[in-house]
Coordinates of N, CA, C and O in Angstrom, one line a residue:
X209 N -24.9 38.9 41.6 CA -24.2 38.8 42.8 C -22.7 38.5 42.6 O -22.3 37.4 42.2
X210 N -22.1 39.4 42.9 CA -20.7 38.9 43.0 C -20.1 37.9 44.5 O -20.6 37.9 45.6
X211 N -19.5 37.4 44.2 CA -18.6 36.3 45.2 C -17.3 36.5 45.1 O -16.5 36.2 44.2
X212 N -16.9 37.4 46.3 CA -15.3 38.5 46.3 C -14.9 36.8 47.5 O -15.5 36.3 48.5
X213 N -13.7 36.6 46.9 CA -12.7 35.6 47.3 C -13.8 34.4 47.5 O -14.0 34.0 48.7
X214 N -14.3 34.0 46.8 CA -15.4 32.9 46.7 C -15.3 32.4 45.4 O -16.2 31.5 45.1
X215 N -14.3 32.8 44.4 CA -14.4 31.6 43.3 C -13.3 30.3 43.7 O -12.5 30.1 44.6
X216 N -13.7 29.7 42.9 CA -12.5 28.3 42.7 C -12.3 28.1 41.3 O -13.1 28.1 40.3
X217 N -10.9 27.7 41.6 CA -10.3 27.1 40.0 C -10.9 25.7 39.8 O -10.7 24.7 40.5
X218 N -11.9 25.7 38.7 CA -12.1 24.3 38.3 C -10.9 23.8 37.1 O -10.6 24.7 36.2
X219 N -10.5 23.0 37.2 CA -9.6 22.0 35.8 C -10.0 21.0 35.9 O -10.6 20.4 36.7
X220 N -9.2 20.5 34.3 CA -9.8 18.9 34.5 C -8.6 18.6 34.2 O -8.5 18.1 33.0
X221 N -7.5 18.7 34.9 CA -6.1 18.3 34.8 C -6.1 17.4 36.1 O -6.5 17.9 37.2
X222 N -5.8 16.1 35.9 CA -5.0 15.4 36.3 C -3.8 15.0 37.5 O -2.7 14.7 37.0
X223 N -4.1 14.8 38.8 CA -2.9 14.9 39.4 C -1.8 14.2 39.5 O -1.9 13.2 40.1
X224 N -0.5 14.6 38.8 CA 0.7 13.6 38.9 C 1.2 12.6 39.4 O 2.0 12.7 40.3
X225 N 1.0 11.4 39.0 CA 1.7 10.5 39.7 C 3.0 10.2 39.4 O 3.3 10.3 38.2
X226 N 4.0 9.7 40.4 CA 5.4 9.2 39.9 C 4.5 7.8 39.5 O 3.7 7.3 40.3
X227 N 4.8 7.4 38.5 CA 4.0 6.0 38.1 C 5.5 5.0 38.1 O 5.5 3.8 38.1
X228 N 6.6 5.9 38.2 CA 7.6 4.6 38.6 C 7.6 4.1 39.9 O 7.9 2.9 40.2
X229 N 7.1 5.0 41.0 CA 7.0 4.7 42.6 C 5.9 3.8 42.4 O 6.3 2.8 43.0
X230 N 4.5 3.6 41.9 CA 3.6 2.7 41.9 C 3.6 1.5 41.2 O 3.0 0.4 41.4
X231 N 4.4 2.0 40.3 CA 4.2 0.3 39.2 C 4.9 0.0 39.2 O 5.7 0.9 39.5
X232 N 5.7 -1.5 39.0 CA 6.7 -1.9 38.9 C 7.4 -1.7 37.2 O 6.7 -1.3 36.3
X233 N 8.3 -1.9 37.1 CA 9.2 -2.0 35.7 C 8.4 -3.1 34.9 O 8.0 -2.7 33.8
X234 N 8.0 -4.2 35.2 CA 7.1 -5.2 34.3 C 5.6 -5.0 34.2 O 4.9 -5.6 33.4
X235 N 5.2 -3.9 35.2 CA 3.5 -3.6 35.0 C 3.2 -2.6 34.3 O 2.1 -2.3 33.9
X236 N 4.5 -1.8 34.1 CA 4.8 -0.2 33.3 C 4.6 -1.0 31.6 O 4.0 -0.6 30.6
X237 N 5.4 -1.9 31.7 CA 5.6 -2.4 30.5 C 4.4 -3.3 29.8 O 4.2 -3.2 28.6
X238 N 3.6 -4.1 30.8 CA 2.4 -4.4 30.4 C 1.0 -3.7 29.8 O 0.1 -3.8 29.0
X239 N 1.5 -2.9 30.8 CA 0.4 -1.7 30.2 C 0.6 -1.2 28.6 O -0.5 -1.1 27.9
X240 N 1.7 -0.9 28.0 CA 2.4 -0.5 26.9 C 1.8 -1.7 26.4 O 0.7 -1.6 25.8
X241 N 2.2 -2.6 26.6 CA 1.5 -4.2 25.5 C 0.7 -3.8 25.6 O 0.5 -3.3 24.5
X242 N -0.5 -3.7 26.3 CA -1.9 -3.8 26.0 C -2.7 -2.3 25.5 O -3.8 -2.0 25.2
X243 N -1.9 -1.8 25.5 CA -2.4 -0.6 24.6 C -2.1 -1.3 23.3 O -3.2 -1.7 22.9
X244 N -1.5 -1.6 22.8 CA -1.1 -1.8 21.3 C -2.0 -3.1 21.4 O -1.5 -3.9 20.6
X245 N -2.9 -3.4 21.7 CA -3.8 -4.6 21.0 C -5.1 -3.8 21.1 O -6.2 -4.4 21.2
X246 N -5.1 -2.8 21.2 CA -6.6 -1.7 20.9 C -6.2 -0.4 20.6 O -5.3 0.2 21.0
X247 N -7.1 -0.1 19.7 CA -7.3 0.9 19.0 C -7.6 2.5 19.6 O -7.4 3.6 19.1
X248 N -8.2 2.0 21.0 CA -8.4 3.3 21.9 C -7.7 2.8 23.3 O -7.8 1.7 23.7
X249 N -6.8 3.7 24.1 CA -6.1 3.2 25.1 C -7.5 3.2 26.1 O -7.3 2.5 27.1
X250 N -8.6 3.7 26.1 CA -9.3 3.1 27.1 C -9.6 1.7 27.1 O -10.0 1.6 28.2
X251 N -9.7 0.9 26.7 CA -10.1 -0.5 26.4 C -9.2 -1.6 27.0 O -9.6 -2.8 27.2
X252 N -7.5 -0.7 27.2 CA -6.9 -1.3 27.9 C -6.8 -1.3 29.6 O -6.0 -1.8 30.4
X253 N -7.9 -0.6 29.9 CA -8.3 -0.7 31.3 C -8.3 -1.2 31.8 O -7.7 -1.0 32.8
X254 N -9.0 -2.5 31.4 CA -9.3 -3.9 32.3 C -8.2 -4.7 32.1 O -7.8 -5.0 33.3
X255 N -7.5 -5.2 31.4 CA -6.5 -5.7 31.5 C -5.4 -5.2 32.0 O -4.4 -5.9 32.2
X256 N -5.3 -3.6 32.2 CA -4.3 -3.2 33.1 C -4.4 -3.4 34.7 O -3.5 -3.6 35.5
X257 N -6.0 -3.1 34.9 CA -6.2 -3.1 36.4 C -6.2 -4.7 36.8 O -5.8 -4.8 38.0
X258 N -6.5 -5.9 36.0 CA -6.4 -7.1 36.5 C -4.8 -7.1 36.3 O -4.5 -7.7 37.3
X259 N -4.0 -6.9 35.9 CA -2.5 -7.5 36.0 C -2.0 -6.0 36.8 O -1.2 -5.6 36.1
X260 N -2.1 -5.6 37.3 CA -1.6 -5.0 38.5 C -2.3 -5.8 39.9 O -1.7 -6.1 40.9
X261 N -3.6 -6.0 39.5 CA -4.3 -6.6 40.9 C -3.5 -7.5 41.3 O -3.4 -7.4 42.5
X262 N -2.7 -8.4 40.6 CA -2.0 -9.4 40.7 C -1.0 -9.3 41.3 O -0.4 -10.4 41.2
X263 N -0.4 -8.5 41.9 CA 0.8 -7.9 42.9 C 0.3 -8.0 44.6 O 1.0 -8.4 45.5
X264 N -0.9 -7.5 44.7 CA -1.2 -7.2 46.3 C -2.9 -8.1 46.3 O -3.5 -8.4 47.3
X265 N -3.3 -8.4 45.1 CA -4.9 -8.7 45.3 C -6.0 -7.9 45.4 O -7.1 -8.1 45.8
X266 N -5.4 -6.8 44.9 CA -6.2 -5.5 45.3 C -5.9 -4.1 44.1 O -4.8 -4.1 43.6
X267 N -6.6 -3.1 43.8 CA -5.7 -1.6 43.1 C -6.4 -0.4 44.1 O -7.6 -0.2 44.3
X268 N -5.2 0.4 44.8 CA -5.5 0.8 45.3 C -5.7 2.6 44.4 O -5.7 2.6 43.2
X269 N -5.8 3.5 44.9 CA -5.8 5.0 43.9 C -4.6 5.1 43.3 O -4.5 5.3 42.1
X270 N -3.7 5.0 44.0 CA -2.5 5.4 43.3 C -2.4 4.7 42.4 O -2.2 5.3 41.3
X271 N -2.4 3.4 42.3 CA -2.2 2.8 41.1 C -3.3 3.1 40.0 O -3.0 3.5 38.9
X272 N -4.6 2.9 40.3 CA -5.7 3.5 39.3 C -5.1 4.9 39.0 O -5.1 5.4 37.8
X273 N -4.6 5.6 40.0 CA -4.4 7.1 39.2 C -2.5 6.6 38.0 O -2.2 7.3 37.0
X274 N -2.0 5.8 38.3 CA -0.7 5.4 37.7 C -1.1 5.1 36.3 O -0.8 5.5 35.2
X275 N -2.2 3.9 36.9 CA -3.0 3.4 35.2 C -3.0 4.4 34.4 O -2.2 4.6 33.5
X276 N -4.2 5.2 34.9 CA -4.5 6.5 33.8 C -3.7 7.3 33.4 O -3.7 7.7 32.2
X277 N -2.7 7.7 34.4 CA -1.4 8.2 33.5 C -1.1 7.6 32.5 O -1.5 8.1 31.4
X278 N -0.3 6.2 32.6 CA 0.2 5.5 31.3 C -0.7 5.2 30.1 O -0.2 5.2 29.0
X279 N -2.1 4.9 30.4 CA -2.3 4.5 29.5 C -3.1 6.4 28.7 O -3.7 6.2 27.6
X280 N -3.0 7.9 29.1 CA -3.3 8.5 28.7 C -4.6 9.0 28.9 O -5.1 9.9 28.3
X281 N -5.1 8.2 29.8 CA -6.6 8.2 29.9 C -7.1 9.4 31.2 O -6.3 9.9 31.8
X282 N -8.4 9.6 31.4 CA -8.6 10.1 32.6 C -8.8 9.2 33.8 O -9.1 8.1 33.5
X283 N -8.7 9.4 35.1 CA -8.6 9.1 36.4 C -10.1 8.1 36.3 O -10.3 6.9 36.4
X284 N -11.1 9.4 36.1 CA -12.7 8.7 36.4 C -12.6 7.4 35.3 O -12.9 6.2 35.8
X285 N -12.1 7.7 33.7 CA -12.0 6.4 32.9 C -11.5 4.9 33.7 O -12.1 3.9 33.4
X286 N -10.8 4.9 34.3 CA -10.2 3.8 34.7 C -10.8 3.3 36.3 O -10.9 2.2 36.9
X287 N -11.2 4.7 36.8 CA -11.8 4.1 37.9 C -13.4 3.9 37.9 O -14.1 3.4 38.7
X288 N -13.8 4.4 36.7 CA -15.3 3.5 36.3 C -15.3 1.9 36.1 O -16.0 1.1 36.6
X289 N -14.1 1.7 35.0 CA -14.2 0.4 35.1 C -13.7 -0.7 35.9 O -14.0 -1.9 35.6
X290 N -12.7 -0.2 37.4 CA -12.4 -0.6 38.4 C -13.8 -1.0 39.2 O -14.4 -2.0 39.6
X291 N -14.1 0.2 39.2 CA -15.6 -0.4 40.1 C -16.8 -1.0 39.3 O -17.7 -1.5 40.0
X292 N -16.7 -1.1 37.9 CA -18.2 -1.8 37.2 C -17.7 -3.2 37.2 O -18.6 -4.1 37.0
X293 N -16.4 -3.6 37.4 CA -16.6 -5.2 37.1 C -15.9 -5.6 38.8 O -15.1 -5.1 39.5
X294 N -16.9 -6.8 38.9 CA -16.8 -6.9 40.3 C -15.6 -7.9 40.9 O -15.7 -8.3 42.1
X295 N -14.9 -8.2 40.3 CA -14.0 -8.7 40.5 C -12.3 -8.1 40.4 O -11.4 -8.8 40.0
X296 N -12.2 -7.2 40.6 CA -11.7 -5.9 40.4 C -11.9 -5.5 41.4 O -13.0 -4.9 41.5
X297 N -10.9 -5.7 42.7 CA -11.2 -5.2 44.5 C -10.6 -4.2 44.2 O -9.6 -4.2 43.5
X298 N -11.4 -2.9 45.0 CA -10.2 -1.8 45.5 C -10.0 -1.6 46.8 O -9.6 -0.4 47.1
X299 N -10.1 -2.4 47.4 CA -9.7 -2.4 49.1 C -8.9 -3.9 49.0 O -8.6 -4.5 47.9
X300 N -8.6 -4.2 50.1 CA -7.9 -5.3 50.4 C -8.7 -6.6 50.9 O -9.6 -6.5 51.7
X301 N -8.4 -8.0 50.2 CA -8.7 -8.5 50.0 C -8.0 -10.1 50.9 O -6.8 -10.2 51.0
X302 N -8.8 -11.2 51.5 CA -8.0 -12.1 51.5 C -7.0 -13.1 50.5 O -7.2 -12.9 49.3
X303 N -6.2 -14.0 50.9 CA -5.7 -15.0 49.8 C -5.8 -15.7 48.7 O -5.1 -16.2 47.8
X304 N -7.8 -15.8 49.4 CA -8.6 -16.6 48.5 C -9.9 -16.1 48.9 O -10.3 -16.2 50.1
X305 N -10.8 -15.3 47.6 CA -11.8 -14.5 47.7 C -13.2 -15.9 47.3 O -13.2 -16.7 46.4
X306 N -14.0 -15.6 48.2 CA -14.8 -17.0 47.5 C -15.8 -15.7 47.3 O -15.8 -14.8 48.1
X307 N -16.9 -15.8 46.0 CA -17.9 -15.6 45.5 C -18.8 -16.8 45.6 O -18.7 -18.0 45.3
X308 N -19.7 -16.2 46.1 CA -21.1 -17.0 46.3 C -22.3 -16.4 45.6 O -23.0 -15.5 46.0
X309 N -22.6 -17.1 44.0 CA -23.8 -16.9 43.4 C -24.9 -16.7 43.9 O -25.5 -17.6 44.5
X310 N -25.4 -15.3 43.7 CA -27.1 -15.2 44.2 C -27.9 -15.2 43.4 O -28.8 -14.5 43.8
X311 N -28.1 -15.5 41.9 CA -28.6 -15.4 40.8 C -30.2 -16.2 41.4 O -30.5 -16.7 42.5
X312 N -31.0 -16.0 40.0 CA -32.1 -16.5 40.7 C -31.9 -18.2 40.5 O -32.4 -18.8 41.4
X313 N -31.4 -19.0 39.6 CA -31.2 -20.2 39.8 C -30.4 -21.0 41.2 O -30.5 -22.1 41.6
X314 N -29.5 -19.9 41.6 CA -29.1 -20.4 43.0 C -29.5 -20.5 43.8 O -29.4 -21.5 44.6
X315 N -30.5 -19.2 43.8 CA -31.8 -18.7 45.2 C -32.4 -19.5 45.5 O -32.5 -20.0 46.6
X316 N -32.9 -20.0 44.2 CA -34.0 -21.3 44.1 C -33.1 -22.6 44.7 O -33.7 -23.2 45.6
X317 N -31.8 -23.2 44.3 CA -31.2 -24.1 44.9 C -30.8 -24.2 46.2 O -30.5 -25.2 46.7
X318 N -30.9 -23.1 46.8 CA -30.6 -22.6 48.3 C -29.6 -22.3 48.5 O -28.9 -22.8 49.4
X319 N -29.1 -21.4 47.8 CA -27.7 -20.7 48.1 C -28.0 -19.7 49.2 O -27.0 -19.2 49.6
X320 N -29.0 -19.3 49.8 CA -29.1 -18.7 51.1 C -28.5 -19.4 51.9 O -27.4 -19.0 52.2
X321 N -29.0 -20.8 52.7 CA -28.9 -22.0 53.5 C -26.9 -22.0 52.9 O -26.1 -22.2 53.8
X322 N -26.5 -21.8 51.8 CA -25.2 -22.3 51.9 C -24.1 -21.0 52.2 O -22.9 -21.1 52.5
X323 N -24.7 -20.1 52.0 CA -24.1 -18.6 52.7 C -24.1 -19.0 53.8 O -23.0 -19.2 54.3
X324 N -25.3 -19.3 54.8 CA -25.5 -19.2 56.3 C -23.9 -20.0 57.0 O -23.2 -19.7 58.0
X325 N -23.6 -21.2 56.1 CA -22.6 -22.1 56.0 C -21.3 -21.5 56.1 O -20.6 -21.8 57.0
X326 N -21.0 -20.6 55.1 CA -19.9 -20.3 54.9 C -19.6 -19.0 56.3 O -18.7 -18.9 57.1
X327 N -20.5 -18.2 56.0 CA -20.8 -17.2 57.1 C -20.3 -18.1 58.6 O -19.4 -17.8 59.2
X328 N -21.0 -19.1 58.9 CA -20.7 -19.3 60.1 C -19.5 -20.4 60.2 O -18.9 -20.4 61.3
X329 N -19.1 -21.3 59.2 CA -17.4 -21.7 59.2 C -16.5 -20.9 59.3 O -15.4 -21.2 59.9
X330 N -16.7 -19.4 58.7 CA -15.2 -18.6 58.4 C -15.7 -17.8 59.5 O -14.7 -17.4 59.9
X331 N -16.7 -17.3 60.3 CA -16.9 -16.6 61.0 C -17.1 -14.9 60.8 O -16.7 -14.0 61.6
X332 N -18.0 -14.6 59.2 CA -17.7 -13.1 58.5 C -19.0 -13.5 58.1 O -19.6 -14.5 58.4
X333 N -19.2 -12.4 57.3 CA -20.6 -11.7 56.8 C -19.7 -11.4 54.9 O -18.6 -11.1 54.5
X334 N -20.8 -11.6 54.6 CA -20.7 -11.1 53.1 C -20.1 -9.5 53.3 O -20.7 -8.6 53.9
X335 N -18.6 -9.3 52.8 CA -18.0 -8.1 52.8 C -16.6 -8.0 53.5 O -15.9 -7.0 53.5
X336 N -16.4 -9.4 54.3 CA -15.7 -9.4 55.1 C -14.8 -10.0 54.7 O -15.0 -10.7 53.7
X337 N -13.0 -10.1 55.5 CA -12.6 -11.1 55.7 C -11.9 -11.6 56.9 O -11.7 -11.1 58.0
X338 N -11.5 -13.0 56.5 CA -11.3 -13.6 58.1 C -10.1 -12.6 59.2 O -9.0 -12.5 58.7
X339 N -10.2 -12.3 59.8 CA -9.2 -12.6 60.6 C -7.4 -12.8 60.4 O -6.7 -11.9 60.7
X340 N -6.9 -14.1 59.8 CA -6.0 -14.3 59.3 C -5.8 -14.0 57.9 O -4.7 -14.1 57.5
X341 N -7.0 -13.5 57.0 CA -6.0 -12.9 56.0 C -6.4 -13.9 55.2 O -6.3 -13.7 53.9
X342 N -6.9 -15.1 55.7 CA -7.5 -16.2 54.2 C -8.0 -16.2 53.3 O -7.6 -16.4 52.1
X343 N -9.5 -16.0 53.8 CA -10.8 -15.7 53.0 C -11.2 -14.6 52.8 O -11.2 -14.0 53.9
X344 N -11.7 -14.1 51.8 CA -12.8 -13.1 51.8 C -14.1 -13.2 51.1 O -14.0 -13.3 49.9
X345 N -15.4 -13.1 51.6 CA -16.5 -13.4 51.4 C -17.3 -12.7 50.4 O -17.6 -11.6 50.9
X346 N -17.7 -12.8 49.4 CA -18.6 -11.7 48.6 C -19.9 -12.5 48.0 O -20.0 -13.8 47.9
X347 N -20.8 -11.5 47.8 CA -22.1 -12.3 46.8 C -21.6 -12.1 45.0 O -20.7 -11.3 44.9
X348 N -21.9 -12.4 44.3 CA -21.9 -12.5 42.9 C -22.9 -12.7 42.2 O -23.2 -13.9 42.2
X349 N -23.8 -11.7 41.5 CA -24.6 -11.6 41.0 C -25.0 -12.9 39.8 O -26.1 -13.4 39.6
X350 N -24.0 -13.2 39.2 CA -24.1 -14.5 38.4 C -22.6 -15.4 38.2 O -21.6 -14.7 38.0
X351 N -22.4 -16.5 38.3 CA -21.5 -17.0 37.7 C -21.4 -18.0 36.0 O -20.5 -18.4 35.4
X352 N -22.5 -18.1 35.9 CA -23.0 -18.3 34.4 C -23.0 -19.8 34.7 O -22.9 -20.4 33.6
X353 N -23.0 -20.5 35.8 CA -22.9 -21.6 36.2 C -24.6 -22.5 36.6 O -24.7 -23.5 37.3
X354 N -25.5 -21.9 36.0 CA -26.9 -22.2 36.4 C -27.1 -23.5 36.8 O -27.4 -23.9 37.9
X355 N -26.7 -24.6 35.4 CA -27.6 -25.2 35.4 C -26.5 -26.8 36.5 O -26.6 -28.0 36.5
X356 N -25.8 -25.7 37.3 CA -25.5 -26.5 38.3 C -25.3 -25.8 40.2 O -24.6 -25.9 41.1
X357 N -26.0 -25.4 39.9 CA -27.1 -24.4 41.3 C -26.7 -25.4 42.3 O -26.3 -26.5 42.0
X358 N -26.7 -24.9 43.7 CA -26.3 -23.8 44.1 C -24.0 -23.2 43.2 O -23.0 -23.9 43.0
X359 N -24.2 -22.2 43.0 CA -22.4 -22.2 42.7 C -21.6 -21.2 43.6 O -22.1 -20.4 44.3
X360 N -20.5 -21.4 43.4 CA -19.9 -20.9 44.0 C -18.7 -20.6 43.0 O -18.7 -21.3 42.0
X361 N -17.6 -19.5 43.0 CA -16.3 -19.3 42.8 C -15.3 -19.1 44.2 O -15.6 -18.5 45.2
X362 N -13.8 -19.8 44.1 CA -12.9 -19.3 45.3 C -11.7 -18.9 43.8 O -11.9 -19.6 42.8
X363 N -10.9 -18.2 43.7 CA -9.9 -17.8 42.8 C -10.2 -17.7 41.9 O -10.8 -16.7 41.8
X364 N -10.3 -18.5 40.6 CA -10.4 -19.3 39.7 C -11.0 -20.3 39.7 O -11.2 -20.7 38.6
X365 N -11.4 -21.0 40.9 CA -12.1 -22.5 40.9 C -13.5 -21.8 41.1 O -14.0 -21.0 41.9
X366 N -14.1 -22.5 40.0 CA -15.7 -22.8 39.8 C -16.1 -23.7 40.6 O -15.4 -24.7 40.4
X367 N -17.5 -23.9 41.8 CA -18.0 -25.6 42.1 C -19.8 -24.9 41.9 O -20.5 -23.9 42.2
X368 N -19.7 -26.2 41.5 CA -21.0 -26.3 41.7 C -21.9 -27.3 42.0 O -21.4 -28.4 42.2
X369 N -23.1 -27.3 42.2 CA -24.1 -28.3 43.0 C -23.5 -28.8 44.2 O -23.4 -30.0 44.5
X370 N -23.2 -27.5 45.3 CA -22.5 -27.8 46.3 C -23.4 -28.0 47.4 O -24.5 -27.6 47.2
X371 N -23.1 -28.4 48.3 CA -24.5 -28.7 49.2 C -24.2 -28.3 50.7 O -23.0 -28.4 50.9
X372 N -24.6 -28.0 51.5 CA -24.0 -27.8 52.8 C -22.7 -27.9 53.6 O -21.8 -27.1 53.9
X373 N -23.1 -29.6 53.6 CA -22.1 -30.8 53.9 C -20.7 -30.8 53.3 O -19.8 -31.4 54.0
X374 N -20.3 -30.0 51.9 CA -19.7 -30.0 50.9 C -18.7 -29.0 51.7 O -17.5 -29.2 51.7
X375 N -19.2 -27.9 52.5 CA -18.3 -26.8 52.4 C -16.8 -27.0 53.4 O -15.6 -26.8 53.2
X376 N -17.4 -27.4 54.3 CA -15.8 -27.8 54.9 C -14.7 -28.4 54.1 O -13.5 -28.2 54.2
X377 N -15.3 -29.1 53.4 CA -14.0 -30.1 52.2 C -13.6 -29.0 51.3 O -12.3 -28.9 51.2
X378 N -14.4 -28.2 50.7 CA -13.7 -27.0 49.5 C -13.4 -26.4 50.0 O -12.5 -25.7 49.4
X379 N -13.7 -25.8 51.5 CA -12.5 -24.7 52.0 C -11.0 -25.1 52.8 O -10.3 -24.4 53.4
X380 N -11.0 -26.6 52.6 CA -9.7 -27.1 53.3 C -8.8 -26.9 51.7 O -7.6 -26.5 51.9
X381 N -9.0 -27.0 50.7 CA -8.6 -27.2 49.7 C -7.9 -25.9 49.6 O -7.2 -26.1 48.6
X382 N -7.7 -24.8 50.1 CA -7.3 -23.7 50.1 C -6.7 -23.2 51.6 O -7.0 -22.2 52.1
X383 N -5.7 -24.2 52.1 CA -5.0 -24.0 53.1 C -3.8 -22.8 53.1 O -3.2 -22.6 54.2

């Protein structure tokens, strides 16, 4: 069977980015550093996409497609590992993202009962964020924090053995 004006060009070329319009002069340059501490420029993925995140809280395509330019790589390479580690947003994000452990040691501690908590102080659903731009809500498969159940992450801050009662005090701490 022939297909008269029914083919398409497949490539596996890459679409151009100006990577000076997306990155700044010091995230162009980070990326260059972190190639040079591995041996394959894919490896520098994650540390390119976390120090760009660090600009807006977020990587949006352009920048994942900037990444892959600089570091040589393909598009899908970098945006595989944007999306496998979960802390690595590609949408927009509030000021301060809290992760709420659902591991099975949490489950058991009632980290349900402490979702319902956070859910109805900030006024969102796991996926959300507030309103003003504060918080944003997510589950987290583990935080390696067991054997102090229920846990939680907001930035950087780890808590754990938090209890209901507890949550208004740790979300003022992030005004």
């Amino acid at each position: 069977m022939i297909l008269k004006n029914k083919a398409r060009i497949v490539t596996d070329q890459q679409p151009h980015i100006n990577v000076e319009a997306v990155l700044t002069e010091s995230e162009r340059a980070a990326l260059h550093d972190f190639m040079h501490h591995y041996p394959d420029p894919r490896a520098a993925s994650l540390d390119s996409l976390k120090h760009v995140q660090k600009r807006n809280g977020w990587v949006d395509d352009a920048q994942v497609n900037a990444i892959a330019q600089v570091l040589g790589i393909s598009i899908p390479d970098v945006e595989g590992v944007a999306t496998f580690y979960n802390r690595i947003y590609r949408q927009p994000v509030g000021r301060h993202v809290i992760l709420l452990c659902d591991s099975i040691a949490c489950f058991l501690m009632g980290n349900e009962s402490l979702a319902d908590v956070f859910k109805k102080q900030l006024g969102i659903q796991y996926g959300q964020t507030t309103p003003d731009g504060r918080f944003t809500l997510l589950p987290i498969c583990c935080l390696g924090n067991c054997d102090k159940a229920p846990s939680l992450m907001i930035d950087e801050d780890t808590y754990g053995l938090v209890s209901r009662a507890q949550v208004a005090e740790v979300l003022e701490q992030y005004l």
